[in-house]
PDB file of N, CA and C in Angstrom:
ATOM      1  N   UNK A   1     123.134  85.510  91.130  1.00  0.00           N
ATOM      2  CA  UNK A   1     122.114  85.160  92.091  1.00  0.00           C
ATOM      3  C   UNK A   1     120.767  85.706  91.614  1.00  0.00           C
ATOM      4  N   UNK A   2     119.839  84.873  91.384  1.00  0.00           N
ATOM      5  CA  UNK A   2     118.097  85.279  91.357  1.00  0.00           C
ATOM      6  C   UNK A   2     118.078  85.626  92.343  1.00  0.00           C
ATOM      7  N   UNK A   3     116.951  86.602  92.421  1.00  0.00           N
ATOM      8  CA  UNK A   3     116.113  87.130  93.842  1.00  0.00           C
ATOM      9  C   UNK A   3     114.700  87.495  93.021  1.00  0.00           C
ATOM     10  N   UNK A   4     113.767  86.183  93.859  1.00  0.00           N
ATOM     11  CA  UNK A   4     112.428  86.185  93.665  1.00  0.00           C
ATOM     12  C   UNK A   4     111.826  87.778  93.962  1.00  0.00           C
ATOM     13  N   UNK A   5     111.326  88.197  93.449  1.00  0.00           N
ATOM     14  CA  UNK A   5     110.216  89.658  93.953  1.00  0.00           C
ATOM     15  C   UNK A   5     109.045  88.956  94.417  1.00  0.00           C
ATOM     16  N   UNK A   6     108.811  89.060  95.665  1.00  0.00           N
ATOM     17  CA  UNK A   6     107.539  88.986  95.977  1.00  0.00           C
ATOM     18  C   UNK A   6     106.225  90.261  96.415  1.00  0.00           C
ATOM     19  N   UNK A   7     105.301  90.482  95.896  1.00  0.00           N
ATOM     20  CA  UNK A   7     104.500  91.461  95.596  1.00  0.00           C
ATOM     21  C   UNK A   7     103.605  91.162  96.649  1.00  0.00           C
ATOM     22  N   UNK A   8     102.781  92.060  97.215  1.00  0.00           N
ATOM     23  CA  UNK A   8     101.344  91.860  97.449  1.00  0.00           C
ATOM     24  C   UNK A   8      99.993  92.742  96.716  1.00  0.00           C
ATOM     25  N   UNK A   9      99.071  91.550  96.697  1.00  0.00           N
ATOM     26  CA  UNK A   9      98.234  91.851  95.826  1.00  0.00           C
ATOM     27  C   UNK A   9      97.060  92.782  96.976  1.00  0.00           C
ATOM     28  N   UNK A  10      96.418  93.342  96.162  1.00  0.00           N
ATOM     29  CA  UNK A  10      95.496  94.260  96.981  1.00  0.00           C
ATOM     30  C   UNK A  10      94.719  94.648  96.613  1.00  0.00           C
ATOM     31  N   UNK A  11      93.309  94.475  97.400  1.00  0.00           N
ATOM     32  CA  UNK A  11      91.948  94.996  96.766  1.00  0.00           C
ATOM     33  C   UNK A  11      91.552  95.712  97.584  1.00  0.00           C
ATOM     34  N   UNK A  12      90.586  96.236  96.816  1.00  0.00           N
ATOM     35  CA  UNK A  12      89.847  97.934  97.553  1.00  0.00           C
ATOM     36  C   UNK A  12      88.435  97.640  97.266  1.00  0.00           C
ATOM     37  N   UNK A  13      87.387  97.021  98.081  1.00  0.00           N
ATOM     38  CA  UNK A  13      86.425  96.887  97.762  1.00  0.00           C
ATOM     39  C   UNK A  13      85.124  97.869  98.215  1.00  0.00           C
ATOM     40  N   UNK A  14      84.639  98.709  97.050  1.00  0.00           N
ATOM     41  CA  UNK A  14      83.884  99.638  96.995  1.00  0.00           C
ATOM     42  C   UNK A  14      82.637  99.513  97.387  1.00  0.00           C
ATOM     43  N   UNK A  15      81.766  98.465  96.891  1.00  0.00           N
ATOM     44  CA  UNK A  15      80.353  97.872  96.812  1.00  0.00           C
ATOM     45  C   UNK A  15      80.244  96.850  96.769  1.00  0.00           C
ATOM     46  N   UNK A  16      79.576  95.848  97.237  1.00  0.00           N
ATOM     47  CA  UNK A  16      79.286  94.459  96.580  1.00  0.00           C
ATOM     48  C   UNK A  16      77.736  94.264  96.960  1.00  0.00           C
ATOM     49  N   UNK A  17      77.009  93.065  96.679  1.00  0.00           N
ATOM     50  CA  UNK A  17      76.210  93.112  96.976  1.00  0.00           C
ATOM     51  C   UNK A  17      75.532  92.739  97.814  1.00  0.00           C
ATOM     52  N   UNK A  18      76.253  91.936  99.013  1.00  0.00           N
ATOM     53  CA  UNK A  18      76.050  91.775 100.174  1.00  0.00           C
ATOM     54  C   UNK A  18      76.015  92.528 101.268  1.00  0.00           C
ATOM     55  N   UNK A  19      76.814  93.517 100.866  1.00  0.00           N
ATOM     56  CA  UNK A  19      77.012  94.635 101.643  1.00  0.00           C
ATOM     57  C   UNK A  19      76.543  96.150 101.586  1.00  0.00           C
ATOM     58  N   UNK A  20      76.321  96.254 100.126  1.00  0.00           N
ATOM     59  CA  UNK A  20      75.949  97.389  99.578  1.00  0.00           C
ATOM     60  C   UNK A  20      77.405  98.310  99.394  1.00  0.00           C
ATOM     61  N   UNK A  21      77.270 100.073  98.992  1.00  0.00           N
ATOM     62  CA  UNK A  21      78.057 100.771  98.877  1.00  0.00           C
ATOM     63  C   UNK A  21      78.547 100.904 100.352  1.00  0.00           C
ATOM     64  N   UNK A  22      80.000 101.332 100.319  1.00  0.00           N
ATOM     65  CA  UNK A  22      80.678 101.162 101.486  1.00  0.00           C
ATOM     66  C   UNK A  22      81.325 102.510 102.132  1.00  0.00           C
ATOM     67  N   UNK A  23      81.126 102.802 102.864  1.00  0.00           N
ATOM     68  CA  UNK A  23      81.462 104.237 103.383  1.00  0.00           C
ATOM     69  C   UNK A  23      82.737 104.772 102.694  1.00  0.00           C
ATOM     70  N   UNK A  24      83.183 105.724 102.342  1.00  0.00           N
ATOM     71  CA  UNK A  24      84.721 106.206 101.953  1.00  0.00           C
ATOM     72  C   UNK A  24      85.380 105.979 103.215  1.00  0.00           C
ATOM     73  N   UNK A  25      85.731 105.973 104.622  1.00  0.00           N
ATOM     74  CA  UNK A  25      86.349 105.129 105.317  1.00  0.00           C
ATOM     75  C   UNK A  25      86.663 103.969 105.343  1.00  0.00           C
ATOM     76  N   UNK A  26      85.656 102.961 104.497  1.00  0.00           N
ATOM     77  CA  UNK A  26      86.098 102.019 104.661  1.00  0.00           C
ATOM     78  C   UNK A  26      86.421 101.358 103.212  1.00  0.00           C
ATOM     79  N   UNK A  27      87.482 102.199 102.181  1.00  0.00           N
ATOM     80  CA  UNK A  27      87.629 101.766 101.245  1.00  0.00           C
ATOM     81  C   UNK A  27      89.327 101.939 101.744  1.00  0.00           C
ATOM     82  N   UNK A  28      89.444 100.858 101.604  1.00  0.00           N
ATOM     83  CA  UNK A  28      90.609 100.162 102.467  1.00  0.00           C
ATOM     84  C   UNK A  28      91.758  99.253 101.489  1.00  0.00           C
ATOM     85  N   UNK A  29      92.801  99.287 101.580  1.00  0.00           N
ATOM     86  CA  UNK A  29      93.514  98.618 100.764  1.00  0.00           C
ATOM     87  C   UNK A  29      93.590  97.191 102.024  1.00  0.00           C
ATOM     88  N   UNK A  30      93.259  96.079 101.230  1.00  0.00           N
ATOM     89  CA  UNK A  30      93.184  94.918 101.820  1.00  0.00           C
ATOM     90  C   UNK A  30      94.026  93.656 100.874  1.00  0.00           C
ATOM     91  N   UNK A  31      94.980  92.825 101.941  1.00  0.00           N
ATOM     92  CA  UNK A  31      95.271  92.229 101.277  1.00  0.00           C
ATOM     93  C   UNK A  31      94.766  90.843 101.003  1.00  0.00           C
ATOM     94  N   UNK A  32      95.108  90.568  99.799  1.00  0.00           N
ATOM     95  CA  UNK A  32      94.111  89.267  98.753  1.00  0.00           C
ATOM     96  C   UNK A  32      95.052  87.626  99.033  1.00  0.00           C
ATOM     97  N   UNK A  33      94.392  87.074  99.670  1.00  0.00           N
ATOM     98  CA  UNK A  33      94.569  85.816  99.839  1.00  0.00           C
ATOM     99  C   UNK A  33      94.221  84.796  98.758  1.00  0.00           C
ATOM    100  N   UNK A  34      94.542  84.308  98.016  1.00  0.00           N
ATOM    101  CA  UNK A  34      94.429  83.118  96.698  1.00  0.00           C
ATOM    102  C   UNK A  34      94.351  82.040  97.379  1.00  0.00           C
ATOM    103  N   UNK A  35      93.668  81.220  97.489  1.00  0.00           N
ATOM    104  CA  UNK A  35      94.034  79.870  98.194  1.00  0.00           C
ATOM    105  C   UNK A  35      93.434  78.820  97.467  1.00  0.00           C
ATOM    106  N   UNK A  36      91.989  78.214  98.067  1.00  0.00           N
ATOM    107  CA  UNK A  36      91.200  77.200  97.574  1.00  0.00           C
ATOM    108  C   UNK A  36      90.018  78.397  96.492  1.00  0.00           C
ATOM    109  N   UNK A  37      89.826  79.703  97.375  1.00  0.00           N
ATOM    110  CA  UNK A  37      88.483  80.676  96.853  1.00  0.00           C
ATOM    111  C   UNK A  37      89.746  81.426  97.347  1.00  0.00           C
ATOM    112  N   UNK A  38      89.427  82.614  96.755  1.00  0.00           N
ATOM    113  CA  UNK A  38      90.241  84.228  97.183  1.00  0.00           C
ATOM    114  C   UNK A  38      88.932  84.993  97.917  1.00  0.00           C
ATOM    115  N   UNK A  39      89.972  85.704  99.299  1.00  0.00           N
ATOM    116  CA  UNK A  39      89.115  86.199 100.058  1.00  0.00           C
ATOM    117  C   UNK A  39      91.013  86.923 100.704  1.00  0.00           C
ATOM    118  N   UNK A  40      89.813  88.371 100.752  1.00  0.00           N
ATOM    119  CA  UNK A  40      90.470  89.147 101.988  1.00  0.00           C
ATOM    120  C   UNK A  40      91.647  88.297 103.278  1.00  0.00           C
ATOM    121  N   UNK A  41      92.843  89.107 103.724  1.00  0.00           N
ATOM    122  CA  UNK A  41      93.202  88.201 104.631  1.00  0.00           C
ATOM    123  C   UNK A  41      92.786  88.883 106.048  1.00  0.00           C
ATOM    124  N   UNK A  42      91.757  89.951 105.820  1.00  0.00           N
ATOM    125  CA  UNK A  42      90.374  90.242 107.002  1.00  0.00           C
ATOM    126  C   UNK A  42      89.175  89.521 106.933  1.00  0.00           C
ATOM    127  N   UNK A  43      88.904  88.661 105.804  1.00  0.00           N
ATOM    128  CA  UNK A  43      87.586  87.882 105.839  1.00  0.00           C
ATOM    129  C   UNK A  43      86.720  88.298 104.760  1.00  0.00           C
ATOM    130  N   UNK A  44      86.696  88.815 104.309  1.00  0.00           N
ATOM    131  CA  UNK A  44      85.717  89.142 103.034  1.00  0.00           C
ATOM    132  C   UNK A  44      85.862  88.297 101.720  1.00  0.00           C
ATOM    133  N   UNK A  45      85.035  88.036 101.408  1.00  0.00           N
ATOM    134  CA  UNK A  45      84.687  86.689 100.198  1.00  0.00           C
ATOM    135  C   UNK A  45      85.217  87.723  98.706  1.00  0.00           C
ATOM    136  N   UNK A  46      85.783  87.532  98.286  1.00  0.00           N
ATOM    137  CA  UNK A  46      86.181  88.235  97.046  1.00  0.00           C
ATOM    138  C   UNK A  46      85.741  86.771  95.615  1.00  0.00           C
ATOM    139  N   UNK A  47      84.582  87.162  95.804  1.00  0.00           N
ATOM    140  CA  UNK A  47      83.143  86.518  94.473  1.00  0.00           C
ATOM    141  C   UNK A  47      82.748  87.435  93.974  1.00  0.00           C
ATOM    142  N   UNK A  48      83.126  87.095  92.519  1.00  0.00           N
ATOM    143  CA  UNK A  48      82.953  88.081  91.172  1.00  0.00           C
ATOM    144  C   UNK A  48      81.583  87.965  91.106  1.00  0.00           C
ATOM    145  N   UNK A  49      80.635  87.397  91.619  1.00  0.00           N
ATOM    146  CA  UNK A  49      79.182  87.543  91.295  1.00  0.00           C
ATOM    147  C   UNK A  49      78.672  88.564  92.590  1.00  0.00           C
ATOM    148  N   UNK A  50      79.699  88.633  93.782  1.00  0.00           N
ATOM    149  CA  UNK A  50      79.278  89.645  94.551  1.00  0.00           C
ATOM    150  C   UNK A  50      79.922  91.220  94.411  1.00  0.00           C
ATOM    151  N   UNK A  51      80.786  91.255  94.488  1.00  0.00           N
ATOM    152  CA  UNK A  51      81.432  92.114  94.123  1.00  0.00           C
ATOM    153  C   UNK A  51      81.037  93.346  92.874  1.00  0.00           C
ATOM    154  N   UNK A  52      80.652  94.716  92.989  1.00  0.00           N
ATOM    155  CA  UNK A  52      80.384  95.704  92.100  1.00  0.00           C
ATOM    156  C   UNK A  52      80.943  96.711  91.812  1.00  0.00           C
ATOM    157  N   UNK A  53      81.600  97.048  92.680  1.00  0.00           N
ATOM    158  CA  UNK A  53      83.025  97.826  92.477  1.00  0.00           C
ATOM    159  C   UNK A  53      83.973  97.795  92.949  1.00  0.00           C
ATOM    160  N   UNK A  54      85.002  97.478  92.735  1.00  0.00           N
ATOM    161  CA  UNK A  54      86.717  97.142  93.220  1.00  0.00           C
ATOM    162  C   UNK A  54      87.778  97.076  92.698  1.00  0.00           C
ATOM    163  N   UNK A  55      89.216  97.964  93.240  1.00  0.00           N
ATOM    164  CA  UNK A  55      89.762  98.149  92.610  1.00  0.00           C
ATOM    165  C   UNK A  55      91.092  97.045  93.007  1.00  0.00           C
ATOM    166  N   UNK A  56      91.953  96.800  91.568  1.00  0.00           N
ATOM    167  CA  UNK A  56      93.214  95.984  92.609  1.00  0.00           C
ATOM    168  C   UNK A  56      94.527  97.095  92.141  1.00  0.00           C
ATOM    169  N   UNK A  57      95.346  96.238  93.093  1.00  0.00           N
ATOM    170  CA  UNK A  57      96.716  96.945  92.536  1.00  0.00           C
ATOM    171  C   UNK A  57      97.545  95.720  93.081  1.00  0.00           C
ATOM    172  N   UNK A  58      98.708  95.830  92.852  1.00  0.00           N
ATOM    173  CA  UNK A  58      99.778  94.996  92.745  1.00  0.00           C
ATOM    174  C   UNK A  58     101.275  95.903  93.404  1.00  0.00           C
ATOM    175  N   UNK A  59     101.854  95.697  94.466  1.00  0.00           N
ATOM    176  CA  UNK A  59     103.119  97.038  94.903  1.00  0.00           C
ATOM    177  C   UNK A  59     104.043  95.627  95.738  1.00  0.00           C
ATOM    178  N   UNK A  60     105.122  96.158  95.233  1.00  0.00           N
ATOM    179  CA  UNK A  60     106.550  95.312  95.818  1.00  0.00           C
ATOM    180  C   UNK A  60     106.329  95.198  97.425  1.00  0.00           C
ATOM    181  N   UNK A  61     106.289  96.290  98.115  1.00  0.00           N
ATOM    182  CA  UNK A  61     106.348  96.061  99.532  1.00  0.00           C
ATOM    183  C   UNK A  61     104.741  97.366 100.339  1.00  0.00           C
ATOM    184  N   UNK A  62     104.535  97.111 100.963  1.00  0.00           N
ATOM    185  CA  UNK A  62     103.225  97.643 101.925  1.00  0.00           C
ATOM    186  C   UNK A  62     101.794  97.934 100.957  1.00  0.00           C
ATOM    187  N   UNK A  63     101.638  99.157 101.330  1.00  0.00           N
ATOM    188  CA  UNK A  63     100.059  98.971 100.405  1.00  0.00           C
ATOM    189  C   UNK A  63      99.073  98.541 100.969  1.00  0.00           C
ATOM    190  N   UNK A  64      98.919  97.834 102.109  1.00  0.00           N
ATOM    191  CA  UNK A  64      97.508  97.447 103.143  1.00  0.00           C
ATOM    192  C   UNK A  64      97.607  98.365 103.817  1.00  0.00           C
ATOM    193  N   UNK A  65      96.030  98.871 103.914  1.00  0.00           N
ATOM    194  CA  UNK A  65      95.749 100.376 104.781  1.00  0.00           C
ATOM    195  C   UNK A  65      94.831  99.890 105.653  1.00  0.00           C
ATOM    196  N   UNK A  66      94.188  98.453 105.242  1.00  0.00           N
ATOM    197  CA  UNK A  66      93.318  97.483 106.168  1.00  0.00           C
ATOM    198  C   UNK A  66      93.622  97.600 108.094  1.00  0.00           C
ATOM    199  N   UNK A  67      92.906  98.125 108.646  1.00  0.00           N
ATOM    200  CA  UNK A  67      93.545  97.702 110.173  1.00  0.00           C
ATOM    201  C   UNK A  67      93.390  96.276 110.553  1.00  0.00           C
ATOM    202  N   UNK A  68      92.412  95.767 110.018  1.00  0.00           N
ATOM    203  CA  UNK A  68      92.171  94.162 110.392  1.00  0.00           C
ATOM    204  C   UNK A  68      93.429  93.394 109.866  1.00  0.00           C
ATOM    205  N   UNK A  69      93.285  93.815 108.588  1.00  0.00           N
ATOM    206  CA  UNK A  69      94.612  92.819 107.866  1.00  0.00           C
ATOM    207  C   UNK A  69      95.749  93.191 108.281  1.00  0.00           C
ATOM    208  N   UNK A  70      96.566  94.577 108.863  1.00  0.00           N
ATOM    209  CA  UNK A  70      97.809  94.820 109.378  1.00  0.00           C
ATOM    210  C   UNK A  70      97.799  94.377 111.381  1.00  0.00           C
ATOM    211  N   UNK A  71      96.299  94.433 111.666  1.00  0.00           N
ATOM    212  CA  UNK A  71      96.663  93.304 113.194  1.00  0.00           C
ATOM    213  C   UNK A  71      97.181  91.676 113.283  1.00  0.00           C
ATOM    214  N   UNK A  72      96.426  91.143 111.672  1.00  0.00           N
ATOM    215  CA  UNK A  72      96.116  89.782 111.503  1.00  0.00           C
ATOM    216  C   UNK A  72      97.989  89.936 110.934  1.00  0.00           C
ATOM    217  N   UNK A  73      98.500  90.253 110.485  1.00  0.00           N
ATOM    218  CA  UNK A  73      99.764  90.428 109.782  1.00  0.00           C
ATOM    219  C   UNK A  73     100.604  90.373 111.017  1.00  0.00           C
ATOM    220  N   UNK A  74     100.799  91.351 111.936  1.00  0.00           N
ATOM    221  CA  UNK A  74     101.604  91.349 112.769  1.00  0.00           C
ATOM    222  C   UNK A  74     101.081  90.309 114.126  1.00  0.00           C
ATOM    223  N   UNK A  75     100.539  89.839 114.326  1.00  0.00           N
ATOM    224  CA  UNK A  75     100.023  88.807 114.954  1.00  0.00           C
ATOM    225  C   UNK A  75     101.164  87.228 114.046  1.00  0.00           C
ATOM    226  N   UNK A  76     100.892  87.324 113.133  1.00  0.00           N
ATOM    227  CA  UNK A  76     101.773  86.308 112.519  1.00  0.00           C
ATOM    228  C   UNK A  76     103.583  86.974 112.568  1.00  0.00           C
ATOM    229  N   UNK A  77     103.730  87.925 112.410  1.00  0.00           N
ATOM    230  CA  UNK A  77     105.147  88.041 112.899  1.00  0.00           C
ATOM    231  C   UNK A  77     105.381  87.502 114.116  1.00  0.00           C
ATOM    232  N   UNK A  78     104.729  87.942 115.210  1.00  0.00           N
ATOM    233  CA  UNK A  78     104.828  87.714 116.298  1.00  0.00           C
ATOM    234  C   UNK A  78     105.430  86.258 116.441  1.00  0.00           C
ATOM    235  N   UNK A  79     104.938  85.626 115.699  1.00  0.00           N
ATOM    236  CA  UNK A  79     104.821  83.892 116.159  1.00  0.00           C
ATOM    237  C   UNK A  79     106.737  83.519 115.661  1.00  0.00           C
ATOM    238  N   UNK A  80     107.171  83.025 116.725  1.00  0.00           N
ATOM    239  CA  UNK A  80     108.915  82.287 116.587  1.00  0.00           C
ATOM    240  C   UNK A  80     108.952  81.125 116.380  1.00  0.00           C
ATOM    241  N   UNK A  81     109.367  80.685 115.236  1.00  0.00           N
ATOM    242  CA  UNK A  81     109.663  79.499 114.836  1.00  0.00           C
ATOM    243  C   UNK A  81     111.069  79.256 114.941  1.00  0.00           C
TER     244      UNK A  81
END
């Protein structure tokens, strides 16, 4: 039997330039949405022309320290199909 690993990807965005430098509170492990453009799955535009410091990582299971992205997360558990 295969068993796919599925990962989540995760960025930590330090500075960009829309925003400027970002408080050490709010350097946040957030998770990375790929879709049509990659952006935060809290909303943040992840554009390499905005973006000035950020880190990623890659971990089998948790790793979002985001509160937006772990409400927006369990909000989708919630939902019974």
């Amino acid at each position: 039997m295969v068993r796919l690993l599925m990962t989540n990807n995760l960025i930590k965005i330090k500075e960009s330039q829309s925003q400027g430098i970002r408080e050490e509170a709010e350097h946040v492990w957030c998770a990375l949405v790929c879709m049509d453009s990659s952006q935060t799955l809290c909303g943040d535009s992840v554009d390499d022309d905005n973006l000035l410091s950020v880190d990623y990582k890659i971990v089998a299971r948790g790793g979002i320290t985001c509160p937006i992205c772990l409400s927006i997360i369990k909000e989708i558990k919630a939902i019974r199909l």
